[in-house]
């Protein structure tokens, strides 16, 4: 059964941010909130503009993967106009994952963990994913769109069978629906807080939280990307958010983009 519809007026009146979500566009259904946000960004939408949809017909993950987005979840995108370099995308992914984890921990008591680079897991199952896309001119970004998909009251039965065992929702964890108006408001507040830390040159403080919430560090991981697949021990993240991995011969490799699968735990 589907949960109560999102009351966007209540989201607006609950909001405790100073600039994120000053303008919110709400749709019952769109292809992808990232596409709508990109379109708005090209039309000079102000920084902090938020696009939320009750459902997405073509929700996207990274590398063209599909993001299942039935009604009841939180599918939103935020327009940003940072003075940043494209390499800062890694930092943004990490800070959004931290922001979502904080909301899940502080508001719902869930032990949310971050999996490098862009996943939030609860009990080893994916509850939230982040898709950050930017358009740049040379080394300067013109705008950035941060897409957040957070499984809230959506039912797992709407997911394909393989995903049902890999994903979870707040509702499944708590055994009840949550008030999504409060969830969205607290997620945007948490995002604003972490993003301002980044903007003011305090990304290190976000990294401290990332390390605290991490389920990646101290584990054997399998890395795939750029046509390669290899294993190593996840040692740490550097100040740029790159993952540092110790490989068999004892040398360290750093990665800024890849898929990371958690292998057996600890003590490699
Ligand atoms: C992500 O990609 O995790 C990024 C997801 C971003 C979604 C938001 S929703 C608002 C905005 N608009 C969009 O169109 N997208 C953003 P990636 O790391 O590539 O993970 C994709 C994989 O996650 C899929 O291949 C599935 O295995 C899994 N997946 C798909 N839908 C899921 C869901 N609802 N919950 C958990 N896992 C899911």
CSV table of C-alpha atoms and ligand atoms in Angstrom, one decimal:
chain,number,residue,atom,x,y,z
A,1,UNK,CA,0.0,0.0,0.0
A,2,UNK,CA,1.3,3.4,-0.8
A,3,UNK,CA,2.0,5.9,1.9
A,4,UNK,CA,0.5,9.3,2.3
A,5,UNK,CA,1.3,11.9,-0.4
A,6,UNK,CA,4.1,14.4,0.3
A,7,UNK,CA,2.6,17.7,1.5
A,8,UNK,CA,5.0,20.1,-0.1
A,9,UNK,CA,3.5,23.1,1.7
A,10,UNK,CA,4.4,21.4,5.0
A,11,UNK,CA,7.9,20.8,3.7
A,12,UNK,CA,8.2,24.5,2.9
A,13,UNK,CA,6.9,25.6,6.3
A,14,UNK,CA,9.1,23.1,8.2
A,15,UNK,CA,12.3,24.1,6.5
A,16,UNK,CA,15.0,25.4,8.8
A,17,UNK,CA,17.7,26.1,6.2
A,18,UNK,CA,18.9,29.5,5.3
A,19,UNK,CA,19.3,29.1,1.5
A,20,UNK,CA,18.8,25.5,0.4
A,21,UNK,CA,15.2,25.0,-0.7
A,22,UNK,CA,14.2,28.7,-0.7
A,23,UNK,CA,12.7,27.7,-4.0
A,24,UNK,CA,11.2,24.2,-4.3
A,25,UNK,CA,9.6,22.7,-7.4
A,26,UNK,CA,7.4,19.7,-6.7
A,27,UNK,CA,6.1,17.2,-9.2
A,28,UNK,CA,4.0,14.0,-8.9
A,29,UNK,CA,6.1,12.3,-11.5
A,30,UNK,CA,9.1,13.3,-13.6
A,31,UNK,CA,11.7,11.4,-15.7
A,32,UNK,CA,14.5,12.3,-13.3
A,33,UNK,CA,14.7,15.2,-10.9
A,34,UNK,CA,18.4,15.6,-11.9
A,35,UNK,CA,17.2,16.4,-15.5
A,36,UNK,CA,14.6,18.9,-14.3
A,37,UNK,CA,17.2,20.5,-12.0
A,38,UNK,CA,19.8,20.7,-14.8
A,39,UNK,CA,17.2,22.4,-17.0
A,40,UNK,CA,16.5,24.9,-14.3
A,41,UNK,CA,20.2,25.5,-13.7
A,42,UNK,CA,20.6,26.3,-17.4
A,43,UNK,CA,17.8,28.9,-17.0
A,44,UNK,CA,19.6,30.6,-14.1
A,45,UNK,CA,17.8,29.0,-11.2
A,46,UNK,CA,19.3,30.3,-8.0
A,47,UNK,CA,21.6,28.3,-5.9
A,48,UNK,CA,19.8,26.0,-3.5
A,49,UNK,CA,16.8,25.4,-5.8
A,50,UNK,CA,15.3,22.0,-5.0
A,51,UNK,CA,13.4,19.7,-7.3
A,52,UNK,CA,11.3,17.0,-5.6
A,53,UNK,CA,9.2,14.3,-7.2
A,54,UNK,CA,6.8,11.7,-5.8
A,55,UNK,CA,8.0,9.3,-8.4
A,56,UNK,CA,10.5,9.1,-11.2
A,57,UNK,CA,10.0,7.2,-14.4
A,58,UNK,CA,13.7,7.2,-15.4
A,59,UNK,CA,15.6,7.7,-12.2
A,60,UNK,CA,19.3,7.4,-12.8
A,61,UNK,CA,22.2,6.1,-10.9
A,62,UNK,CA,25.8,6.4,-12.0
A,63,UNK,CA,27.1,5.1,-15.3
A,64,UNK,CA,23.6,5.0,-16.7
A,65,UNK,CA,22.3,2.5,-14.1
A,66,UNK,CA,18.7,2.6,-13.2
A,67,UNK,CA,17.4,4.1,-9.9
A,68,UNK,CA,14.1,2.6,-8.9
A,69,UNK,CA,11.9,5.4,-7.7
A,70,UNK,CA,8.3,4.5,-6.8
A,71,UNK,CA,6.0,6.8,-4.8
A,72,UNK,CA,6.8,7.0,-1.1
A,73,UNK,CA,10.6,7.6,-1.3
A,74,UNK,CA,12.5,10.9,-1.3
A,75,UNK,CA,13.8,11.7,-4.8
A,76,UNK,CA,15.2,15.1,-4.9
A,77,UNK,CA,17.9,17.3,-6.6
A,78,UNK,CA,19.6,20.5,-5.5
A,79,UNK,CA,21.1,23.1,-7.8
A,80,UNK,CA,24.5,24.4,-6.7
A,81,UNK,CA,26.7,27.1,-8.2
A,82,UNK,CA,29.9,26.6,-6.3
A,83,UNK,CA,33.3,28.0,-7.1
A,84,UNK,CA,34.8,24.6,-7.5
A,85,UNK,CA,36.9,22.4,-9.7
A,86,UNK,CA,35.4,19.2,-11.2
A,87,UNK,CA,37.7,17.1,-9.0
A,88,UNK,CA,35.7,18.4,-6.0
A,89,UNK,CA,32.8,16.2,-7.2
A,90,UNK,CA,34.3,13.4,-5.0
A,91,UNK,CA,34.1,15.7,-1.9
A,92,UNK,CA,30.5,16.5,-2.7
A,93,UNK,CA,29.5,12.9,-3.0
A,94,UNK,CA,31.1,12.1,0.3
A,95,UNK,CA,29.5,15.1,2.1
A,96,UNK,CA,26.0,14.3,0.8
A,97,UNK,CA,26.4,10.7,2.1
A,98,UNK,CA,27.5,12.1,5.4
A,99,UNK,CA,24.5,14.5,5.5
A,100,UNK,CA,22.0,11.7,4.7
A,101,UNK,CA,23.6,9.4,7.3
A,102,UNK,CA,23.4,12.1,10.0
A,103,UNK,CA,19.7,12.5,9.3
A,104,UNK,CA,19.1,8.8,9.5
A,105,UNK,CA,21.1,8.5,12.7
A,106,UNK,CA,19.9,11.6,14.5
A,107,UNK,CA,16.2,11.6,13.5
A,108,UNK,CA,15.5,7.9,13.3
A,109,UNK,CA,18.2,6.2,15.4
A,110,UNK,CA,19.3,4.1,12.4
A,111,UNK,CA,22.9,3.1,12.3
A,112,UNK,CA,23.5,4.4,8.8
A,113,UNK,CA,27.0,3.8,7.3
A,114,UNK,CA,28.7,5.3,4.3
A,115,UNK,CA,30.2,3.2,1.6
A,116,UNK,CA,32.7,4.9,-0.6
A,117,UNK,CA,31.9,6.9,-2.7
A,118,UNK,CA,28.2,7.6,-2.7
A,119,UNK,CA,26.2,5.0,-0.9
A,120,UNK,CA,24.5,5.0,2.5
A,121,UNK,CA,23.7,1.5,3.9
A,122,UNK,CA,21.8,0.3,6.9
A,123,UNK,CA,22.5,-3.3,8.1
A,124,UNK,CA,24.6,-3.7,4.9
A,125,UNK,CA,21.7,-2.8,2.6
A,126,UNK,CA,21.5,0.3,0.4
A,127,UNK,CA,19.1,2.9,1.7
A,128,UNK,CA,20.4,6.0,-0.1
A,129,UNK,CA,22.4,6.8,-3.3
A,130,UNK,CA,23.8,10.1,-4.5
A,131,UNK,CA,24.3,11.2,-8.1
A,132,UNK,CA,26.3,14.4,-8.6
A,133,UNK,CA,26.5,15.9,-12.1
A,134,UNK,CA,28.3,19.1,-13.1
A,135,UNK,CA,28.8,21.2,-16.2
A,136,UNK,CA,32.1,22.9,-16.4
A,137,UNK,CA,33.9,25.3,-18.7
A,138,UNK,CA,37.6,24.4,-18.6
A,139,UNK,CA,38.5,23.9,-15.0
A,140,UNK,CA,35.6,25.9,-13.7
A,141,UNK,CA,32.2,24.5,-12.9
A,142,UNK,CA,29.2,26.4,-14.2
A,143,UNK,CA,26.7,24.5,-12.1
A,144,UNK,CA,26.2,21.3,-10.3
A,145,UNK,CA,23.2,19.2,-9.6
A,146,UNK,CA,23.2,16.9,-6.5
A,147,UNK,CA,20.6,14.1,-6.7
A,148,UNK,CA,19.7,12.2,-3.6
A,149,UNK,CA,17.6,9.1,-3.6
A,150,UNK,CA,16.5,8.0,-0.2
A,151,UNK,CA,14.2,5.0,0.4
A,152,UNK,CA,11.6,6.1,3.0
A,153,UNK,CA,8.0,4.8,2.9
A,154,UNK,CA,8.3,3.2,-0.5
A,155,UNK,CA,7.6,-0.5,-0.4
A,156,UNK,CA,10.3,-3.0,-1.3
A,157,UNK,CA,7.7,-5.0,-3.2
A,158,UNK,CA,7.9,-2.4,-6.0
A,159,UNK,CA,11.6,-3.3,-6.5
A,160,UNK,CA,12.9,-6.0,-8.8
A,161,UNK,CA,13.6,-9.3,-6.8
A,162,UNK,CA,17.4,-8.9,-6.9
A,163,UNK,CA,17.2,-5.5,-5.4
A,164,UNK,CA,14.8,-6.5,-2.7
A,165,UNK,CA,17.6,-8.3,-0.9
A,166,UNK,CA,20.2,-5.6,-1.5
A,167,UNK,CA,18.1,-2.5,-0.6
A,168,UNK,CA,16.2,-1.3,2.4
A,169,UNK,CA,13.9,1.5,3.4
A,170,UNK,CA,13.4,3.6,6.6
A,171,UNK,CA,9.9,2.1,6.8
A,172,UNK,CA,11.3,-1.5,6.7
A,173,UNK,CA,13.9,-0.7,9.4
A,174,UNK,CA,11.4,1.1,11.7
A,175,UNK,CA,8.3,-1.0,10.9
A,176,UNK,CA,6.3,2.1,10.3
A,177,UNK,CA,5.9,5.1,7.9
A,178,UNK,CA,7.8,8.3,8.7
A,179,UNK,CA,6.7,11.8,8.1
A,180,UNK,CA,8.5,12.6,4.9
A,181,UNK,CA,7.9,16.3,5.3
A,182,UNK,CA,10.1,16.2,8.4
A,183,UNK,CA,12.6,13.9,6.7
A,184,UNK,CA,13.0,16.2,3.7
A,185,UNK,CA,13.4,19.2,5.9
A,186,UNK,CA,16.0,17.6,8.1
A,187,UNK,CA,17.9,16.2,5.1
A,188,UNK,CA,18.1,19.6,3.4
A,189,UNK,CA,19.3,21.2,6.7
A,190,UNK,CA,21.9,18.5,7.2
A,191,UNK,CA,23.0,18.9,3.6
A,192,UNK,CA,23.3,22.7,4.0
A,193,UNK,CA,25.4,22.3,7.1
A,194,UNK,CA,27.9,19.9,5.5
A,195,UNK,CA,28.0,21.8,2.2
A,196,UNK,CA,28.8,25.1,4.1
A,197,UNK,CA,31.7,23.3,5.9
A,198,UNK,CA,33.0,22.3,2.4
A,199,UNK,CA,32.5,25.8,1.0
A,200,UNK,CA,34.2,27.4,4.0
A,201,UNK,CA,37.3,25.2,3.7
A,202,UNK,CA,36.3,22.9,6.5
A,203,UNK,CA,35.9,19.7,4.5
A,204,UNK,CA,38.2,18.0,7.0
A,205,UNK,CA,35.4,18.1,9.6
A,206,UNK,CA,33.1,16.3,7.1
A,207,UNK,CA,35.7,13.7,6.5
A,208,UNK,CA,35.9,13.1,10.3
A,209,UNK,CA,32.2,12.2,10.2
A,210,UNK,CA,32.7,10.2,7.1
A,211,UNK,CA,35.4,8.1,8.7
A,212,UNK,CA,33.2,7.6,11.8
A,213,UNK,CA,30.3,6.4,9.7
A,214,UNK,CA,32.4,4.4,7.3
A,215,UNK,CA,31.8,0.7,6.6
A,216,UNK,CA,34.5,0.8,3.9
A,217,UNK,CA,37.6,1.5,5.9
A,218,UNK,CA,39.4,-1.4,7.5
A,219,UNK,CA,38.0,-3.9,5.0
A,220,UNK,CA,39.1,-5.8,2.0
A,221,UNK,CA,37.4,-4.3,-1.0
A,222,UNK,CA,37.0,-5.2,-4.7
A,223,UNK,CA,37.4,-2.3,-7.0
A,224,UNK,CA,36.1,-2.2,-10.5
A,225,UNK,CA,36.3,0.6,-13.0
A,226,UNK,CA,38.3,1.8,-16.0
A,227,UNK,CA,38.3,-1.7,-17.3
A,228,UNK,CA,40.1,-3.2,-14.3
A,229,UNK,CA,39.0,-5.3,-11.4
A,230,UNK,CA,41.3,-5.7,-8.4
A,231,UNK,CA,41.3,-6.2,-4.6
A,232,UNK,CA,42.9,-4.4,-1.7
A,233,UNK,CA,42.6,-3.2,1.8
A,234,UNK,CA,40.8,0.1,2.3
A,235,UNK,CA,43.1,2.1,4.6
A,236,UNK,CA,41.7,5.6,4.6
A,237,UNK,CA,40.5,8.6,2.6
A,238,UNK,CA,42.8,11.5,1.8
A,239,UNK,CA,41.9,15.2,2.2
A,240,UNK,CA,40.4,15.2,-1.3
A,241,UNK,CA,38.0,12.3,-0.5
A,242,UNK,CA,40.0,9.8,-2.6
A,243,UNK,CA,40.0,6.3,-1.2
A,244,UNK,CA,43.5,4.9,-0.3
A,245,UNK,CA,43.9,1.2,-0.8
A,246,UNK,CA,46.8,-1.1,0.1
A,247,UNK,CA,47.4,-3.8,-2.5
A,248,UNK,CA,49.1,-7.1,-2.2
A,249,UNK,CA,52.7,-5.9,-2.7
A,250,UNK,CA,52.2,-3.4,0.1
A,251,UNK,CA,52.0,-0.3,-2.1
A,252,UNK,CA,49.2,2.2,-1.9
A,253,UNK,CA,46.7,3.1,-4.7
A,254,UNK,CA,44.4,6.0,-4.6
A,255,UNK,CA,41.1,6.1,-6.4
A,256,UNK,CA,38.7,9.0,-7.1
A,257,UNK,CA,36.0,7.1,-9.1
A,258,UNK,CA,35.1,3.4,-9.2
A,259,UNK,CA,32.7,0.8,-7.9
A,260,UNK,CA,33.8,-0.6,-4.6
A,261,UNK,CA,32.4,-3.9,-3.3
A,262,UNK,CA,33.0,-4.9,0.3
A,263,UNK,CA,34.7,-8.2,0.6
A,264,UNK,CA,35.3,-10.1,3.8
A,265,UNK,CA,35.7,-8.0,6.9
A,266,UNK,CA,38.7,-6.7,8.6
A,267,UNK,CA,42.3,-7.7,9.2
A,268,UNK,CA,43.6,-8.5,5.8
B,1,LIG,C1,23.3,5.8,-7.1
B,1,LIG,O1,23.9,5.2,-8.3
B,1,LIG,O2,23.3,5.2,-6.1
B,1,LIG,C2,22.7,7.1,-7.3
B,1,LIG,C3,21.3,7.2,-7.1
B,1,LIG,C4,20.8,8.6,-7.2
B,1,LIG,C5,19.3,8.7,-7.3
B,1,LIG,C6,18.7,10.1,-7.2
B,1,LIG,S1,17.0,10.1,-7.0
B,1,LIG,C7,17.0,11.8,-7.4
B,1,LIG,C8,18.0,12.0,-8.5
B,1,LIG,N1,17.3,11.8,-9.8
B,1,LIG,C9,17.9,10.8,-10.4
B,1,LIG,O3,17.5,10.4,-11.6
B,1,LIG,N2,18.8,10.2,-9.7
B,1,LIG,C10,19.0,10.9,-8.5
B,1,LIG,P1,24.7,3.9,-8.3
B,1,LIG,O4,25.8,4.0,-7.3
B,1,LIG,O5,25.1,3.7,-9.7
B,1,LIG,O6,23.7,2.8,-7.8
B,1,LIG,C11,22.8,2.3,-8.7
B,1,LIG,C12,22.4,0.9,-8.2
B,1,LIG,O7,21.7,1.0,-7.0
B,1,LIG,C13,21.5,0.1,-9.2
B,1,LIG,O8,22.2,-0.5,-10.2
B,1,LIG,C14,20.8,-0.8,-8.2
B,1,LIG,O9,21.6,-1.9,-8.0
B,1,LIG,C15,20.7,0.0,-6.9
B,1,LIG,N3,19.4,0.6,-6.8
B,1,LIG,C16,18.5,1.1,-7.7
B,1,LIG,N4,17.5,1.7,-7.2
B,1,LIG,C17,17.6,1.6,-5.8
B,1,LIG,C18,16.9,2.0,-4.7
B,1,LIG,N5,15.7,2.7,-4.8
B,1,LIG,N6,17.3,1.7,-3.5
B,1,LIG,C19,18.5,1.0,-3.3
B,1,LIG,N7,19.3,0.6,-4.3
B,1,LIG,C20,18.8,0.9,-5.6
